[in-house]
PDB file of N, CA and C in Angstrom:
ATOM      1  N   MET A   1      71.013 207.970 -17.960  1.00  0.00           N
ATOM      2  CA  MET A   1      70.904 208.383 -16.580  1.00  0.00           C
ATOM      3  C   MET A   1      71.658 207.410 -15.687  1.00  0.00           C
ATOM      4  N   PHE A   2      72.118 207.965 -14.595  1.00  0.00           N
ATOM      5  CA  PHE A   2      72.842 207.148 -13.620  1.00  0.00           C
ATOM      6  C   PHE A   2      71.868 206.553 -12.621  1.00  0.00           C
ATOM      7  N   LYS A   3      72.102 205.326 -12.279  1.00  0.00           N
ATOM      8  CA  LYS A   3      71.298 204.668 -11.257  1.00  0.00           C
ATOM      9  C   LYS A   3      72.099 204.701  -9.961  1.00  0.00           C
ATOM     10  N   ARG A   4      71.555 205.295  -8.939  1.00  0.00           N
ATOM     11  CA  ARG A   4      72.271 205.452  -7.684  1.00  0.00           C
ATOM     12  C   ARG A   4      71.911 204.336  -6.718  1.00  0.00           C
ATOM     13  N   ASP A   5      72.910 203.916  -5.992  1.00  0.00           N
ATOM     14  CA  ASP A   5      72.728 202.891  -4.971  1.00  0.00           C
ATOM     15  C   ASP A   5      72.468 203.611  -3.646  1.00  0.00           C
ATOM     16  N   VAL A   6      71.205 203.746  -3.256  1.00  0.00           N
ATOM     17  CA  VAL A   6      70.812 204.525  -2.095  1.00  0.00           C
ATOM     18  C   VAL A   6      70.622 203.593  -0.898  1.00  0.00           C
ATOM     19  N   HIS A   7      71.229 203.974   0.222  1.00  0.00           N
ATOM     20  CA  HIS A   7      71.102 203.217   1.469  1.00  0.00           C
ATOM     21  C   HIS A   7      70.679 204.170   2.574  1.00  0.00           C
ATOM     22  N   GLN A   8      70.004 203.616   3.561  1.00  0.00           N
ATOM     23  CA  GLN A   8      69.646 204.426   4.718  1.00  0.00           C
ATOM     24  C   GLN A   8      70.880 204.620   5.585  1.00  0.00           C
ATOM     25  N   ILE A   9      70.959 205.758   6.247  1.00  0.00           N
ATOM     26  CA  ILE A   9      72.107 206.073   7.094  1.00  0.00           C
ATOM     27  C   ILE A   9      72.221 205.067   8.237  1.00  0.00           C
ATOM     28  N   LYS A  10      71.091 204.599   8.744  1.00  0.00           N
ATOM     29  CA  LYS A  10      71.078 203.612   9.824  1.00  0.00           C
ATOM     30  C   LYS A  10      71.812 202.340   9.392  1.00  0.00           C
ATOM     31  N   ASP A  11      71.530 201.876   8.183  1.00  0.00           N
ATOM     32  CA  ASP A  11      72.164 200.666   7.675  1.00  0.00           C
ATOM     33  C   ASP A  11      73.663 200.854   7.481  1.00  0.00           C
ATOM     34  N   LEU A  12      74.050 202.028   7.036  1.00  0.00           N
ATOM     35  CA  LEU A  12      75.472 202.306   6.837  1.00  0.00           C
ATOM     36  C   LEU A  12      76.230 202.362   8.162  1.00  0.00           C
ATOM     37  N   ILE A  13      75.613 202.963   9.162  1.00  0.00           N
ATOM     38  CA  ILE A  13      76.255 203.037  10.481  1.00  0.00           C
ATOM     39  C   ILE A  13      76.382 201.649  11.088  1.00  0.00           C
ATOM     40  N   LEU A  14      75.318 200.856  11.012  1.00  0.00           N
ATOM     41  CA  LEU A  14      75.382 199.486  11.545  1.00  0.00           C
ATOM     42  C   LEU A  14      76.426 198.652  10.825  1.00  0.00           C
ATOM     43  N   GLN A  15      76.548 198.829   9.527  1.00  0.00           N
ATOM     44  CA  GLN A  15      77.563 198.094   8.771  1.00  0.00           C
ATOM     45  C   GLN A  15      78.964 198.513   9.209  1.00  0.00           C
ATOM     46  N   ALA A  16      79.182 199.799   9.404  1.00  0.00           N
ATOM     47  CA  ALA A  16      80.491 200.276   9.854  1.00  0.00           C
ATOM     48  C   ALA A  16      80.819 199.760  11.251  1.00  0.00           C
ATOM     49  N   LEU A  17      79.831 199.760  12.151  1.00  0.00           N
ATOM     50  CA  LEU A  17      80.046 199.229  13.501  1.00  0.00           C
ATOM     51  C   LEU A  17      80.371 197.743  13.460  1.00  0.00           C
ATOM     52  N   ARG A  18      79.658 197.012  12.617  1.00  0.00           N
ATOM     53  CA  ARG A  18      79.877 195.575  12.480  1.00  0.00           C
ATOM     54  C   ARG A  18      81.292 195.298  11.960  1.00  0.00           C
ATOM     55  N   GLU A  19      81.726 196.065  10.977  1.00  0.00           N
ATOM     56  CA  GLU A  19      83.059 195.883  10.404  1.00  0.00           C
ATOM     57  C   GLU A  19      84.163 196.193  11.407  1.00  0.00           C
ATOM     58  N   GLN A  20      83.917 197.139  12.296  1.00  0.00           N
ATOM     59  CA  GLN A  20      84.904 197.517  13.301  1.00  0.00           C
ATOM     60  C   GLN A  20      84.816 196.657  14.566  1.00  0.00           C
ATOM     61  N   GLY A  21      83.825 195.771  14.636  1.00  0.00           N
ATOM     62  CA  GLY A  21      83.664 194.913  15.810  1.00  0.00           C
ATOM     63  C   GLY A  21      83.079 195.637  17.006  1.00  0.00           C
ATOM     64  N   LEU A  22      82.320 196.688  16.757  1.00  0.00           N
ATOM     65  CA  LEU A  22      81.757 197.496  17.839  1.00  0.00           C
ATOM     66  C   LEU A  22      80.261 197.308  18.032  1.00  0.00           C
ATOM     67  N   GLU A  23      79.627 196.498  17.215  1.00  0.00           N
ATOM     68  CA  GLU A  23      78.182 196.329  17.317  1.00  0.00           C
ATOM     69  C   GLU A  23      77.795 195.629  18.618  1.00  0.00           C
ATOM     70  N   THR A  24      78.488 194.549  18.965  1.00  0.00           N
ATOM     71  CA  THR A  24      78.156 193.797  20.175  1.00  0.00           C
ATOM     72  C   THR A  24      78.364 194.625  21.440  1.00  0.00           C
ATOM     73  N   PRO A  25      79.503 195.307  21.607  1.00  0.00           N
ATOM     74  CA  PRO A  25      79.647 196.142  22.806  1.00  0.00           C
ATOM     75  C   PRO A  25      78.593 197.243  22.899  1.00  0.00           C
ATOM     76  N   LEU A  26      78.196 197.792  21.769  1.00  0.00           N
ATOM     77  CA  LEU A  26      77.163 198.818  21.771  1.00  0.00           C
ATOM     78  C   LEU A  26      75.829 198.244  22.239  1.00  0.00           C
ATOM     79  N   MET A  27      75.471 197.070  21.745  1.00  0.00           N
ATOM     80  CA  MET A  27      74.224 196.428  22.161  1.00  0.00           C
ATOM     81  C   MET A  27      74.268 196.054  23.647  1.00  0.00           C
ATOM     82  N   GLN A  28      75.425 195.612  24.121  1.00  0.00           N
ATOM     83  CA  GLN A  28      75.566 195.284  25.541  1.00  0.00           C
ATOM     84  C   GLN A  28      75.382 196.522  26.405  1.00  0.00           C
ATOM     85  N   LYS A  29      75.949 197.632  25.985  1.00  0.00           N
ATOM     86  CA  LYS A  29      75.798 198.890  26.725  1.00  0.00           C
ATOM     87  C   LYS A  29      74.342 199.328  26.744  1.00  0.00           C
ATOM     88  N   ARG A  30      73.667 199.205  25.620  1.00  0.00           N
ATOM     89  CA  ARG A  30      72.245 199.559  25.569  1.00  0.00           C
ATOM     90  C   ARG A  30      71.423 198.687  26.504  1.00  0.00           C
ATOM     91  N   LEU A  31      71.750 197.393  26.566  1.00  0.00           N
ATOM     92  CA  LEU A  31      71.000 196.475  27.416  1.00  0.00           C
ATOM     93  C   LEU A  31      71.217 196.807  28.886  1.00  0.00           C
ATOM     94  N   VAL A  32      72.448 197.065  29.290  1.00  0.00           N
ATOM     95  CA  VAL A  32      72.726 197.421  30.687  1.00  0.00           C
ATOM     96  C   VAL A  32      72.019 198.726  31.038  1.00  0.00           C
ATOM     97  N   ASP A  33      72.015 199.677  30.124  1.00  0.00           N
ATOM     98  CA  ASP A  33      71.323 200.945  30.366  1.00  0.00           C
ATOM     99  C   ASP A  33      69.812 200.761  30.445  1.00  0.00           C
ATOM    100  N   ALA A  34      69.275 199.757  29.766  1.00  0.00           N
ATOM    101  CA  ALA A  34      67.829 199.509  29.773  1.00  0.00           C
ATOM    102  C   ALA A  34      67.370 198.789  31.037  1.00  0.00           C
ATOM    103  N   TRP A  35      68.292 198.311  31.859  1.00  0.00           N
ATOM    104  CA  TRP A  35      67.921 197.554  33.060  1.00  0.00           C
ATOM    105  C   TRP A  35      66.969 198.346  33.950  1.00  0.00           C
ATOM    106  N   GLY A  36      67.283 199.604  34.236  1.00  0.00           N
ATOM    107  CA  GLY A  36      66.439 200.419  35.110  1.00  0.00           C
ATOM    108  C   GLY A  36      65.041 200.614  34.570  1.00  0.00           C
ATOM    109  N   GLU A  37      64.918 200.779  33.276  1.00  0.00           N
ATOM    110  CA  GLU A  37      63.605 200.978  32.655  1.00  0.00           C
ATOM    111  C   GLU A  37      62.792 199.680  32.648  1.00  0.00           C
ATOM    112  N   VAL A  38      63.446 198.569  32.316  1.00  0.00           N
ATOM    113  CA  VAL A  38      62.744 197.282  32.243  1.00  0.00           C
ATOM    114  C   VAL A  38      62.376 196.788  33.635  1.00  0.00           C
ATOM    115  N   ALA A  39      63.292 196.927  34.586  1.00  0.00           N
ATOM    116  CA  ALA A  39      63.050 196.426  35.941  1.00  0.00           C
ATOM    117  C   ALA A  39      62.076 197.308  36.708  1.00  0.00           C
ATOM    118  N   GLY A  40      62.060 198.583  36.416  1.00  0.00           N
ATOM    119  CA  GLY A  40      61.192 199.508  37.121  1.00  0.00           C
ATOM    120  C   GLY A  40      61.972 200.312  38.153  1.00  0.00           C
ATOM    121  N   PRO A  41      61.400 201.412  38.616  1.00  0.00           N
ATOM    122  CA  PRO A  41      62.135 202.315  39.513  1.00  0.00           C
ATOM    123  C   PRO A  41      62.436 201.720  40.888  1.00  0.00           C
ATOM    124  N   VAL A  42      61.562 200.879  41.407  1.00  0.00           N
ATOM    125  CA  VAL A  42      61.786 200.296  42.739  1.00  0.00           C
ATOM    126  C   VAL A  42      62.975 199.347  42.704  1.00  0.00           C
ATOM    127  N   ILE A  43      63.005 198.467  41.714  1.00  0.00           N
ATOM    128  CA  ILE A  43      64.112 197.517  41.599  1.00  0.00           C
ATOM    129  C   ILE A  43      65.398 198.255  41.245  1.00  0.00           C
ATOM    130  N   ALA A  44      65.308 199.259  40.403  1.00  0.00           N
ATOM    131  CA  ALA A  44      66.494 200.033  40.013  1.00  0.00           C
ATOM    132  C   ALA A  44      67.113 200.732  41.226  1.00  0.00           C
ATOM    133  N   ARG A  45      66.296 201.112  42.180  1.00  0.00           N
ATOM    134  CA  ARG A  45      66.805 201.771  43.378  1.00  0.00           C
ATOM    135  C   ARG A  45      67.690 200.833  44.205  1.00  0.00           C
ATOM    136  N   TYR A  46      67.380 199.544  44.195  1.00  0.00           N
ATOM    137  CA  TYR A  46      68.156 198.561  44.957  1.00  0.00           C
ATOM    138  C   TYR A  46      69.303 197.952  44.141  1.00  0.00           C
ATOM    139  N   THR A  47      69.456 198.359  42.893  1.00  0.00           N
ATOM    140  CA  THR A  47      70.519 197.834  42.042  1.00  0.00           C
ATOM    141  C   THR A  47      71.823 198.576  42.331  1.00  0.00           C
ATOM    142  N   LEU A  48      72.855 197.813  42.672  1.00  0.00           N
ATOM    143  CA  LEU A  48      74.162 198.397  42.942  1.00  0.00           C
ATOM    144  C   LEU A  48      75.044 198.413  41.699  1.00  0.00           C
ATOM    145  N   ASN A  49      74.972 197.328  40.899  1.00  0.00           N
ATOM    146  CA  ASN A  49      75.842 197.203  39.749  1.00  0.00           C
ATOM    147  C   ASN A  49      75.208 196.228  38.760  1.00  0.00           C
ATOM    148  N   ALA A  50      75.450 196.441  37.478  1.00  0.00           N
ATOM    149  CA  ALA A  50      74.987 195.524  36.432  1.00  0.00           C
ATOM    150  C   ALA A  50      76.033 195.486  35.331  1.00  0.00           C
ATOM    151  N   TYR A  51      76.389 194.265  34.907  1.00  0.00           N
ATOM    152  CA  TYR A  51      77.354 194.103  33.833  1.00  0.00           C
ATOM    153  C   TYR A  51      77.099 192.794  33.106  1.00  0.00           C
ATOM    154  N   ILE A  52      77.652 192.669  31.904  1.00  0.00           N
ATOM    155  CA  ILE A  52      77.470 191.469  31.082  1.00  0.00           C
ATOM    156  C   ILE A  52      78.803 190.754  30.962  1.00  0.00           C
ATOM    157  N   TYR A  53      78.753 189.433  31.163  1.00  0.00           N
ATOM    158  CA  TYR A  53      79.921 188.582  30.977  1.00  0.00           C
ATOM    159  C   TYR A  53      79.445 187.264  30.384  1.00  0.00           C
ATOM    160  N   ASN A  54      80.000 186.870  29.254  1.00  0.00           N
ATOM    161  CA  ASN A  54      79.629 185.621  28.569  1.00  0.00           C
ATOM    162  C   ASN A  54      78.124 185.509  28.330  1.00  0.00           C
ATOM    163  N   GLN A  55      77.529 186.522  27.786  1.00  0.00           N
ATOM    164  CA  GLN A  55      76.109 186.586  27.439  1.00  0.00           C
ATOM    165  C   GLN A  55      75.193 186.408  28.649  1.00  0.00           C
ATOM    166  N   THR A  56      75.695 186.716  29.833  1.00  0.00           N
ATOM    167  CA  THR A  56      74.891 186.666  31.049  1.00  0.00           C
ATOM    168  C   THR A  56      74.946 188.033  31.706  1.00  0.00           C
ATOM    169  N   LEU A  57      73.777 188.576  32.037  1.00  0.00           N
ATOM    170  CA  LEU A  57      73.709 189.845  32.751  1.00  0.00           C
ATOM    171  C   LEU A  57      73.778 189.546  34.241  1.00  0.00           C
ATOM    172  N   PHE A  58      74.773 190.107  34.908  1.00  0.00           N
ATOM    173  CA  PHE A  58      74.918 189.967  36.346  1.00  0.00           C
ATOM    174  C   PHE A  58      74.440 191.257  36.992  1.00  0.00           C
ATOM    175  N   VAL A  59      73.479 191.127  37.903  1.00  0.00           N
ATOM    176  CA  VAL A  59      72.903 192.289  38.579  1.00  0.00           C
ATOM    177  C   VAL A  59      73.132 192.121  40.075  1.00  0.00           C
ATOM    178  N   ARG A  60      73.824 193.073  40.668  1.00  0.00           N
ATOM    179  CA  ARG A  60      74.086 193.038  42.114  1.00  0.00           C
ATOM    180  C   ARG A  60      73.039 193.901  42.804  1.00  0.00           C
ATOM    181  N   LEU A  61      72.323 193.282  43.747  1.00  0.00           N
ATOM    182  CA  LEU A  61      71.242 193.968  44.457  1.00  0.00           C
ATOM    183  C   LEU A  61      71.592 194.111  45.931  1.00  0.00           C
ATOM    184  N   SER A  62      71.063 195.150  46.572  1.00  0.00           N
ATOM    185  CA  SER A  62      71.336 195.386  47.989  1.00  0.00           C
ATOM    186  C   SER A  62      70.306 194.739  48.904  1.00  0.00           C
ATOM    187  N   ASN A  63      69.227 194.209  48.357  1.00  0.00           N
ATOM    188  CA  ASN A  63      68.157 193.620  49.160  1.00  0.00           C
ATOM    189  C   ASN A  63      68.080 192.115  48.896  1.00  0.00           C
ATOM    190  N   PRO A  64      68.385 191.280  49.906  1.00  0.00           N
ATOM    191  CA  PRO A  64      68.367 189.828  49.693  1.00  0.00           C
ATOM    192  C   PRO A  64      66.979 189.265  49.356  1.00  0.00           C
ATOM    193  N   ALA A  65      65.930 189.815  49.924  1.00  0.00           N
ATOM    194  CA  ALA A  65      64.583 189.328  49.622  1.00  0.00           C
ATOM    195  C   ALA A  65      64.210 189.615  48.171  1.00  0.00           C
ATOM    196  N   LEU A  66      64.565 190.784  47.706  1.00  0.00           N
ATOM    197  CA  LEU A  66      64.318 191.140  46.315  1.00  0.00           C
ATOM    198  C   LEU A  66      65.134 190.248  45.388  1.00  0.00           C
ATOM    199  N   ARG A  67      66.357 189.954  45.766  1.00  0.00           N
ATOM    200  CA  ARG A  67      67.220 189.071  44.984  1.00  0.00           C
ATOM    201  C   ARG A  67      66.581 187.698  44.807  1.00  0.00           C
ATOM    202  N   ALA A  68      66.019 187.141  45.868  1.00  0.00           N
ATOM    203  CA  ALA A  68      65.377 185.829  45.796  1.00  0.00           C
ATOM    204  C   ALA A  68      64.124 185.880  44.924  1.00  0.00           C
ATOM    205  N   ASP A  69      63.355 186.958  45.042  1.00  0.00           N
ATOM    206  CA  ASP A  69      62.140 187.105  44.237  1.00  0.00           C
ATOM    207  C   ASP A  69      62.475 187.229  42.753  1.00  0.00           C
ATOM    208  N   LEU A  70      63.467 188.031  42.424  1.00  0.00           N
ATOM    209  CA  LEU A  70      63.824 188.248  41.020  1.00  0.00           C
ATOM    210  C   LEU A  70      64.478 187.016  40.396  1.00  0.00           C
ATOM    211  N   SER A  71      65.130 186.210  41.199  1.00  0.00           N
ATOM    212  CA  SER A  71      65.760 184.993  40.670  1.00  0.00           C
ATOM    213  C   SER A  71      64.734 184.053  40.057  1.00  0.00           C
ATOM    214  N   MET A  72      63.515 184.093  40.558  1.00  0.00           N
ATOM    215  CA  MET A  72      62.456 183.250  40.007  1.00  0.00           C
ATOM    216  C   MET A  72      61.903 183.813  38.696  1.00  0.00           C
ATOM    217  N   ARG A  73      62.227 185.068  38.384  1.00  0.00           N
ATOM    218  CA  ARG A  73      61.719 185.709  37.161  1.00  0.00           C
ATOM    219  C   ARG A  73      62.835 185.968  36.148  1.00  0.00           C
ATOM    220  N   ARG A  74      63.892 185.165  36.197  1.00  0.00           N
ATOM    221  CA  ARG A  74      65.054 185.365  35.321  1.00  0.00           C
ATOM    222  C   ARG A  74      64.684 185.289  33.844  1.00  0.00           C
ATOM    223  N   ALA A  75      63.892 184.288  33.471  1.00  0.00           N
ATOM    224  CA  ALA A  75      63.531 184.115  32.058  1.00  0.00           C
ATOM    225  C   ALA A  75      62.739 185.316  31.546  1.00  0.00           C
ATOM    226  N   GLU A  76      61.855 185.830  32.377  1.00  0.00           N
ATOM    227  CA  GLU A  76      61.049 186.998  31.988  1.00  0.00           C
ATOM    228  C   GLU A  76      61.939 188.219  31.739  1.00  0.00           C
ATOM    229  N   PHE A  77      62.894 188.449  32.635  1.00  0.00           N
ATOM    230  CA  PHE A  77      63.790 189.591  32.472  1.00  0.00           C
ATOM    231  C   PHE A  77      64.687 189.426  31.254  1.00  0.00           C
ATOM    232  N   THR A  78      65.144 188.214  31.003  1.00  0.00           N
ATOM    233  CA  THR A  78      65.975 187.966  29.828  1.00  0.00           C
ATOM    234  C   THR A  78      65.220 188.327  28.561  1.00  0.00           C
ATOM    235  N   GLN A  79      63.982 187.875  28.475  1.00  0.00           N
ATOM    236  CA  GLN A  79      63.168 188.149  27.290  1.00  0.00           C
ATOM    237  C   GLN A  79      62.880 189.639  27.148  1.00  0.00           C
ATOM    238  N   ARG A  80      62.510 190.293  28.229  1.00  0.00           N
ATOM    239  CA  ARG A  80      62.155 191.716  28.168  1.00  0.00           C
ATOM    240  C   ARG A  80      63.358 192.599  27.848  1.00  0.00           C
ATOM    241  N   LEU A  81      64.528 192.251  28.388  1.00  0.00           N
ATOM    242  CA  LEU A  81      65.723 193.044  28.110  1.00  0.00           C
ATOM    243  C   LEU A  81      66.162 192.898  26.653  1.00  0.00           C
ATOM    244  N   ASN A  82      66.126 191.679  26.141  1.00  0.00           N
ATOM    245  CA  ASN A  82      66.473 191.476  24.735  1.00  0.00           C
ATOM    246  C   ASN A  82      65.482 192.201  23.825  1.00  0.00           C
ATOM    247  N   ALA A  83      64.216 192.205  24.202  1.00  0.00           N
ATOM    248  CA  ALA A  83      63.209 192.908  23.406  1.00  0.00           C
ATOM    249  C   ALA A  83      63.438 194.424  23.450  1.00  0.00           C
ATOM    250  N   ALA A  84      63.897 194.929  24.584  1.00  0.00           N
ATOM    251  CA  ALA A  84      64.145 196.370  24.705  1.00  0.00           C
ATOM    252  C   ALA A  84      65.276 196.814  23.784  1.00  0.00           C
ATOM    253  N   VAL A  85      66.257 195.942  23.568  1.00  0.00           N
ATOM    254  CA  VAL A  85      67.384 196.268  22.696  1.00  0.00           C
ATOM    255  C   VAL A  85      67.048 195.939  21.246  1.00  0.00           C
ATOM    256  N   GLY A  86      66.171 194.963  21.048  1.00  0.00           N
ATOM    257  CA  GLY A  86      65.792 194.580  19.694  1.00  0.00           C
ATOM    258  C   GLY A  86      66.656 193.489  19.099  1.00  0.00           C
ATOM    259  N   GLU A  87      67.435 192.830  19.929  1.00  0.00           N
ATOM    260  CA  GLU A  87      68.336 191.784  19.476  1.00  0.00           C
ATOM    261  C   GLU A  87      68.655 190.880  20.661  1.00  0.00           C
ATOM    262  N   GLN A  88      69.001 189.618  20.407  1.00  0.00           N
ATOM    263  CA  GLN A  88      69.365 188.729  21.501  1.00  0.00           C
ATOM    264  C   GLN A  88      70.807 188.986  21.896  1.00  0.00           C
ATOM    265  N   VAL A  89      70.972 189.649  23.031  1.00  0.00           N
ATOM    266  CA  VAL A  89      72.287 190.004  23.535  1.00  0.00           C
ATOM    267  C   VAL A  89      72.684 189.079  24.681  1.00  0.00           C
ATOM    268  N   ILE A  90      71.710 188.743  25.543  1.00  0.00           N
ATOM    269  CA  ILE A  90      71.991 187.893  26.691  1.00  0.00           C
ATOM    270  C   ILE A  90      71.148 186.627  26.631  1.00  0.00           C
ATOM    271  N   THR A  91      71.605 185.598  27.331  1.00  0.00           N
ATOM    272  CA  THR A  91      70.870 184.346  27.409  1.00  0.00           C
ATOM    273  C   THR A  91      70.376 184.058  28.825  1.00  0.00           C
ATOM    274  N   ASP A  92      70.871 184.825  29.814  1.00  0.00           N
ATOM    275  CA  ASP A  92      70.492 184.584  31.196  1.00  0.00           C
ATOM    276  C   ASP A  92      70.719 185.844  32.020  1.00  0.00           C
ATOM    277  N   VAL A  93      70.053 185.913  33.170  1.00  0.00           N
ATOM    278  CA  VAL A  93      70.248 186.991  34.128  1.00  0.00           C
ATOM    279  C   VAL A  93      70.540 186.324  35.481  1.00  0.00           C
ATOM    280  N   ARG A  94      71.569 186.789  36.147  1.00  0.00           N
ATOM    281  CA  ARG A  94      71.932 186.258  37.466  1.00  0.00           C
ATOM    282  C   ARG A  94      71.906 187.415  38.477  1.00  0.00           C
ATOM    283  N   PHE A  95      71.344 187.141  39.624  1.00  0.00           N
ATOM    284  CA  PHE A  95      71.244 188.164  40.675  1.00  0.00           C
ATOM    285  C   PHE A  95      72.162 187.795  41.826  1.00  0.00           C
ATOM    286  N   GLY A  96      72.872 188.762  42.319  1.00  0.00           N
ATOM    287  CA  GLY A  96      73.796 188.515  43.426  1.00  0.00           C
ATOM    288  C   GLY A  96      73.802 189.653  44.400  1.00  0.00           C
TER     289      GLY A  96
END
């Protein structure tokens, strides 16, 4: 009898993404998309733009008071966003 080497489709897709160098951009996109869910609807309403540069998530907000409040909770957001993606994608969050 033949012994088959069986793999889950998830593992095969992740391996293909890793080989093509697309795993990190995919995780970054997932993290940016998760910002609204992690931050909540009120904060998401005041969010103008969010992007990742050098493992730092930059979030542009339209409310200066909210920006100051969220700056004190940077570590919490970093942890929650990485947990939402399931991998450490960012090391810091900056509000502007």
